[in-house]
Coordinates of C-alpha atoms and ligand atoms in Angstrom, one line a residue:
M28 CA 0.0 0.0 0.0
K29 CA 2.8 2.3 1.0
K30 CA 4.5 1.7 -2.3
I31 CA 1.4 2.5 -4.4
L32 CA 0.9 5.7 -2.5
F33 CA 4.5 6.7 -3.1
I34 CA 4.2 6.1 -6.8
V35 CA 1.0 8.1 -7.0
L36 CA 2.6 11.0 -5.2
A37 CA 5.7 10.8 -7.3
L38 CA 3.8 10.8 -10.6
A39 CA 1.3 13.6 -9.7
P40 CA 3.4 16.6 -10.9
V41 CA 4.2 14.8 -14.1
V42 CA 0.8 13.6 -15.1
W43 CA -0.9 16.9 -14.2
A44 CA -1.6 18.9 -17.2
F45 CA -3.3 22.2 -17.6
T46 CA -6.6 22.3 -19.4
A47 CA -8.4 25.6 -20.0
M48 CA -11.8 25.9 -18.3
S49 CA -14.8 25.9 -20.6
K50 CA -17.7 28.3 -20.0
R51 CA -19.6 25.4 -18.5
D52 CA -16.8 24.6 -16.0
M53 CA -16.8 28.3 -15.0
E54 CA -20.6 28.3 -14.6
S55 CA -20.6 25.2 -12.5
S56 CA -17.9 26.7 -10.2
V57 CA -20.3 29.6 -9.5
G58 CA -23.3 27.2 -9.0
P59 CA -26.9 27.7 -10.0
T60 CA -28.1 31.3 -9.8
K61 CA -31.5 31.2 -11.4
N62 CA -33.4 31.7 -8.1
L63 CA -31.5 34.8 -7.3
P64 CA -32.7 38.4 -7.9
P65 CA -31.7 39.7 -11.3
H66 CA -28.9 42.0 -10.1
L67 CA -27.2 39.1 -8.3
Q68 CA -27.6 36.8 -11.4
E69 CA -25.8 39.6 -13.3
A70 CA -23.1 39.9 -10.6
F71 CA -22.4 36.1 -10.7
A72 CA -22.6 35.7 -14.5
V73 CA -19.4 34.4 -16.1
D74 CA -19.6 36.1 -19.5
D75 CA -17.3 39.1 -18.8
F76 CA -14.6 37.0 -17.0
A77 CA -11.6 35.3 -18.4
S78 CA -10.5 31.7 -17.6
L79 CA -7.1 31.2 -16.0
P80 CA -4.4 31.4 -18.7
E81 CA -2.1 28.5 -19.0
P82 CA 0.6 28.8 -16.3
G83 CA 4.2 29.1 -17.3
P84 CA 6.8 26.7 -15.9
S85 CA 7.6 28.8 -12.9
D86 CA 4.1 29.8 -12.1
W87 CA 2.1 28.6 -9.1
L88 CA 0.0 25.9 -10.6
S89 CA 3.0 24.3 -12.4
S90 CA 4.5 23.5 -9.0
H91 CA 1.3 23.3 -6.9
P92 CA -1.3 21.3 -8.9
E93 CA -4.4 22.4 -7.0
R94 CA -8.0 21.4 -7.7
G95 CA -9.6 24.8 -6.9
Q96 CA -12.9 25.2 -4.9
T97 CA -16.3 25.7 -6.4
Y98 CA -18.9 27.8 -4.6
G99 CA -20.6 24.5 -3.5
Q100 CA -17.4 23.1 -2.1
F101 CA -16.9 26.4 -0.3
L102 CA -20.3 26.1 1.4
N103 CA -19.6 22.5 2.3
S104 CA -16.3 23.5 4.0
S105 CA -18.4 25.3 6.8
P106 CA -16.6 28.6 6.5
L107 CA -16.8 30.9 9.5
K108 CA -19.4 33.6 9.0
P109 CA -18.0 37.1 9.5
G110 CA -19.6 38.7 12.6
A111 CA -20.3 35.3 14.2
Q112 CA -19.4 35.2 17.9
G113 CA -18.9 38.9 17.8
R114 CA -15.9 38.6 15.5
K115 CA -16.8 41.5 13.2
F116 CA -13.6 43.4 12.5
I117 CA -10.6 43.0 10.2
Y118 CA -7.6 44.4 12.0
L119 CA -4.7 45.9 10.1
Q120 CA -1.6 45.6 12.3
P121 CA 1.5 47.6 11.3
L122 CA 4.7 46.1 12.7
G123 CA 7.9 48.1 13.1
N124 CA 9.0 51.1 11.1
F125 CA 7.7 52.3 7.7
P126 CA 9.6 54.6 5.4
K127 CA 7.5 57.5 4.1
E128 CA 7.3 56.1 0.6
A129 CA 5.8 52.8 1.9
P130 CA 2.1 52.2 1.2
Q131 CA 0.1 54.3 3.6
M132 CA -1.8 52.3 6.3
A133 CA -4.9 54.5 6.0
V134 CA -5.1 53.8 2.3
L135 CA -4.7 50.0 2.8
Q136 CA -7.4 50.3 5.5
E137 CA -9.7 52.1 3.1
F138 CA -9.1 49.6 0.3
L139 CA -9.8 46.6 2.6
A140 CA -12.9 48.2 3.9
A141 CA -14.2 48.7 0.4
Y142 CA -13.2 45.2 -0.8
F143 CA -14.8 43.4 2.2
Y144 CA -17.7 45.9 2.5
P145 CA -19.6 46.2 4.8
M146 CA -17.1 44.7 7.2
E147 CA -15.2 47.3 9.2
V148 CA -11.5 47.5 9.2
K149 CA -9.7 48.7 12.3
L150 CA -6.2 50.1 12.1
A151 CA -4.3 48.9 15.1
K152 CA -1.6 50.9 16.8
T153 CA 1.9 50.1 15.3
L154 CA 3.6 47.5 17.3
P155 CA 7.4 47.8 17.8
V156 CA 9.3 44.6 17.2
D157 CA 11.8 43.6 19.9
E158 CA 14.5 41.8 18.0
S159 CA 15.8 40.2 21.2
K160 CA 12.5 38.2 21.4
I161 CA 12.3 36.9 17.9
G162 CA 14.6 35.1 15.5
N163 CA 16.3 37.5 13.1
R164 CA 19.3 37.5 10.8
V165 CA 21.0 39.4 8.0
A166 CA 20.3 37.6 4.8
S167 CA 23.6 36.7 3.1
F168 CA 22.1 37.1 -0.4
S169 CA 20.8 40.6 0.2
G170 CA 22.6 42.0 3.2
E171 CA 19.2 43.1 4.5
K172 CA 17.7 42.4 7.9
Q173 CA 15.1 39.6 8.1
W174 CA 12.6 38.7 10.8
N175 CA 11.4 35.2 11.6
A176 CA 7.7 35.2 10.6
T177 CA 6.9 32.1 12.6
D178 CA 8.0 33.9 15.8
L179 CA 6.0 37.0 14.8
L180 CA 2.8 34.9 14.3
N181 CA 3.3 33.2 17.7
G182 CA 3.4 36.7 19.3
L183 CA 0.4 38.0 17.3
Q184 CA -1.7 34.9 18.0
R185 CA -1.5 35.5 21.7
R186 CA -3.0 38.9 21.3
V187 CA -5.9 38.5 18.8
P188 CA -8.7 40.8 20.0
R189 CA -12.0 39.1 20.9
D190 CA -13.8 41.0 18.2
A191 CA -11.3 40.2 15.4
Y192 CA -12.4 38.1 12.4
V193 CA -8.7 38.2 11.3
V194 CA -5.6 40.2 12.2
M195 CA -3.4 41.1 9.1
A196 CA 0.0 42.3 10.2
V197 CA 2.2 44.2 7.7
T198 CA 5.8 45.1 7.9
M199 CA 8.6 46.6 5.7
T200 CA 11.2 44.2 7.0
D201 CA 11.9 41.1 5.0
L202 CA 10.6 37.8 6.4
Y203 CA 11.7 34.1 6.6
P204 CA 9.6 31.3 8.0
S205 CA 12.5 29.1 9.2
D206 CA 16.3 28.9 8.8
E207 CA 16.3 26.8 5.6
W208 CA 14.2 29.3 3.7
N209 CA 15.7 32.4 1.9
F210 CA 12.6 34.5 2.4
V211 CA 8.8 34.5 2.3
F212 CA 6.4 37.3 1.2
G213 CA 4.0 36.4 4.0
I214 CA 2.4 33.6 5.9
A215 CA -0.9 33.1 7.6
R216 CA -2.6 30.8 10.2
I217 CA -6.1 31.1 9.1
K218 CA -7.6 29.0 11.9
K219 CA -5.7 31.2 14.4
R220 CA -6.9 34.3 12.6
V221 CA -3.4 35.8 12.0
G222 CA -1.2 36.6 9.1
V223 CA 1.9 38.6 8.5
F224 CA 3.1 40.1 5.2
S225 CA 6.1 42.0 4.2
F226 CA 6.3 44.8 1.5
A227 CA 10.1 44.7 1.7
R228 CA 10.4 43.3 -1.9
Y229 CA 7.8 45.6 -3.5
D230 CA 10.1 48.2 -4.8
V231 CA 8.4 50.9 -2.8
A232 CA 11.1 53.6 -3.4
D233 CA 11.4 53.3 -7.2
Q234 CA 7.8 52.2 -8.1
P235 CA 5.5 53.4 -5.4
Q236 CA 2.4 53.0 -7.5
L237 CA 3.2 49.4 -8.5
A238 CA 4.1 48.7 -4.8
L239 CA 0.7 50.0 -3.7
E240 CA -1.1 47.8 -6.3
R241 CA 0.9 44.8 -5.1
A242 CA 0.0 45.6 -1.5
F243 CA -3.7 45.9 -2.4
K244 CA -3.5 42.5 -4.2
V245 CA -1.7 40.6 -1.5
I246 CA -3.6 42.0 1.5
S247 CA -7.0 41.3 -0.2
H248 CA -5.9 37.9 -1.4
E249 CA -4.8 36.9 2.1
T250 CA -7.9 38.3 3.7
G251 CA -9.9 36.3 1.1
H252 CA -8.2 33.1 2.5
A253 CA -9.4 34.2 6.0
F254 CA -12.9 34.1 4.6
G255 CA -12.4 30.4 3.7
I256 CA -11.6 30.9 0.0
K257 CA -9.1 28.5 -1.5
H258 CA -7.0 29.3 -4.5
C259 CA -9.0 29.8 -7.7
I260 CA -8.3 27.8 -10.8
H261 CA -11.5 28.4 -12.8
F262 CA -10.9 32.1 -13.7
H263 CA -8.1 34.7 -13.9
C264 CA -8.8 36.0 -10.4
L265 CA -7.3 37.7 -7.4
M266 CA -7.5 34.3 -5.6
N267 CA -5.2 32.6 -8.1
G268 CA -2.1 31.2 -6.4
S269 CA 1.2 33.2 -7.0
N270 CA 4.8 32.1 -7.0
G271 CA 6.2 35.5 -7.2
L272 CA 5.9 39.2 -8.0
G273 CA 5.6 38.6 -11.8
E274 CA 2.6 36.4 -11.3
T275 CA 1.1 38.7 -8.8
D276 CA 1.5 41.6 -11.3
R277 CA -0.3 39.7 -14.0
A278 CA -3.2 38.7 -11.8
P279 CA -6.3 40.9 -11.8
L280 CA -7.3 42.9 -8.7
H281 CA -10.9 41.7 -8.9
L282 CA -12.6 38.5 -7.8
C283 CA -14.2 36.2 -10.3
P284 CA -17.9 35.5 -10.0
A285 CA -17.3 32.3 -8.0
C286 CA -15.0 34.0 -5.4
L287 CA -17.3 37.0 -5.3
R288 CA -20.2 34.8 -4.5
K289 CA -18.2 33.3 -1.6
I290 CA -17.6 36.6 0.1
H291 CA -21.1 37.6 -0.7
W292 CA -22.3 34.6 1.3
G293 CA -20.6 36.0 4.3
L294 CA -21.1 39.7 3.8
G295 CA -24.4 40.0 1.9
F296 CA -23.5 43.3 0.2
D297 CA -25.1 44.9 -2.8
P298 CA -22.4 44.1 -5.5
A299 CA -22.9 47.5 -7.3
E300 CA -22.3 49.4 -4.0
R301 CA -19.2 47.4 -3.3
Y302 CA -17.8 47.9 -6.8
R303 CA -18.5 51.7 -6.5
K304 CA -16.6 51.9 -3.2
I305 CA -13.6 50.0 -4.6
A306 CA -13.6 52.2 -7.8
G307 CA -13.6 55.3 -5.5
V308 CA -10.5 54.2 -3.6
L309 CA -8.6 53.2 -6.8
K310 CA -9.5 56.5 -8.5
A311 CA -8.2 58.5 -5.5
Q312 CA -4.9 56.6 -5.9
K313 CA -4.9 57.4 -9.6
M314 CA -5.2 53.7 -10.5
N315 CA -7.5 54.8 -13.3
E316 CA -7.6 51.7 -15.5
Q317 CA -8.4 49.5 -12.5
A318 CA -11.0 52.1 -11.2
E319 CA -12.7 52.0 -14.6
W320 CA -13.1 48.3 -14.5
F321 CA -14.8 48.4 -11.1
A322 CA -17.0 51.4 -12.1
A323 CA -18.1 49.6 -15.2
R324 CA -19.1 46.5 -13.1
A325 CA -21.0 48.8 -10.7
G326 CA -23.0 50.0 -13.7
K327 CA -23.6 46.5 -15.0
T328 CA -24.8 45.1 -11.6
D329 CA -26.8 48.1 -10.5
P330 CA -30.2 46.8 -9.3
K331 CA -31.9 50.1 -10.4
K332 CA -30.7 49.9 -13.9
Ligands
ZN29 ZN1 -3.0 32.4 -1.5
ZN30 ZN1 -11.9 33.2 -8.3

C-alpha cells in the first residue's frame, strides 16, 4: 500500500496537465443562480470574465497542482461567517517602522474596507518589534535584515482581539519562516486568525504606484483566504495562487464571480455598491484603469438599472 501511495505522489506533478476551463466549467464553479434576484444573477454571470491562462513553468499551478474550490465546495467547508461570535472586524496591524514612501496604512485600510464591505477594518496601533525576542538575521544574499515570521505569528496569536475576524500584520522588514528558507512574502494561520506580510520586496522607493497595487492585491488575497476561500483555478482571479511578483503583477485585482459569491455569502452586500466603493478608492490613488473596471461593473450590476 505504501509503495502504491509513493508512486501516485511521485507521478502527480508529471501527469498533471493544464486544461483551459470551458464556460460550462466556469458556470458550475459559480453554481446555480436562477433563483437569485436579477442583479445578483448579473453579478455572478461568467460572460465578462476570463478563464485562468495556461501557467508558465515557474508559475504557481505548475509546482502546486491544485483542484480549486467551487462555490458549492466552499459552502460544504463550513466557512466561518464574518460577525459570528462577535468577530466582526478585520484588523490591520503595522509592525515596526515604515519609510515615508511605503504604502500608507490609512489607504490600505480604506481599500480593505471597500473590498470586504460592509465589514469594518480597524487600524491597530503600530507594534514595535523587539528583536531580542524573535529570530532575526541578516540575509547573506541581500545584506538586509530579516525577521522570523513564525515567531511574529506566535506573538500575534497571543493577542488576537476578541472581536477580530482576522488580524493582518504588515511590515517593511523582509521575512523568513524558518532557517532553511531564503525569504517569504508572507504567511498566515487562518484558523488562528493571524497573518503577517512584508512589503520589503515591492520596490516601494522606485515604483510606489506598483508597490501599492501589489500591497492591495496581497492583502485582499490573504484576507480572502481568511474568509475560507481557497485558490481559484476556474478564472483569472485575485484568488489565483502566485509564485512571485511577476505572477502577482499579471493577476487581476478583482474577484471572479465564484469567489465574489463566496464573500457575498458571508457579507451580503449589494455588489454594485461594493464595486463603486472600490472604484472610488482606486480613483483616489490614480489607478485609473483599475478604477474604470470596477466602475463599469458597478454600472452593470446596479439593481436600479
Ligand atoms: Zn493564497
Ligand atoms: Zn476566483
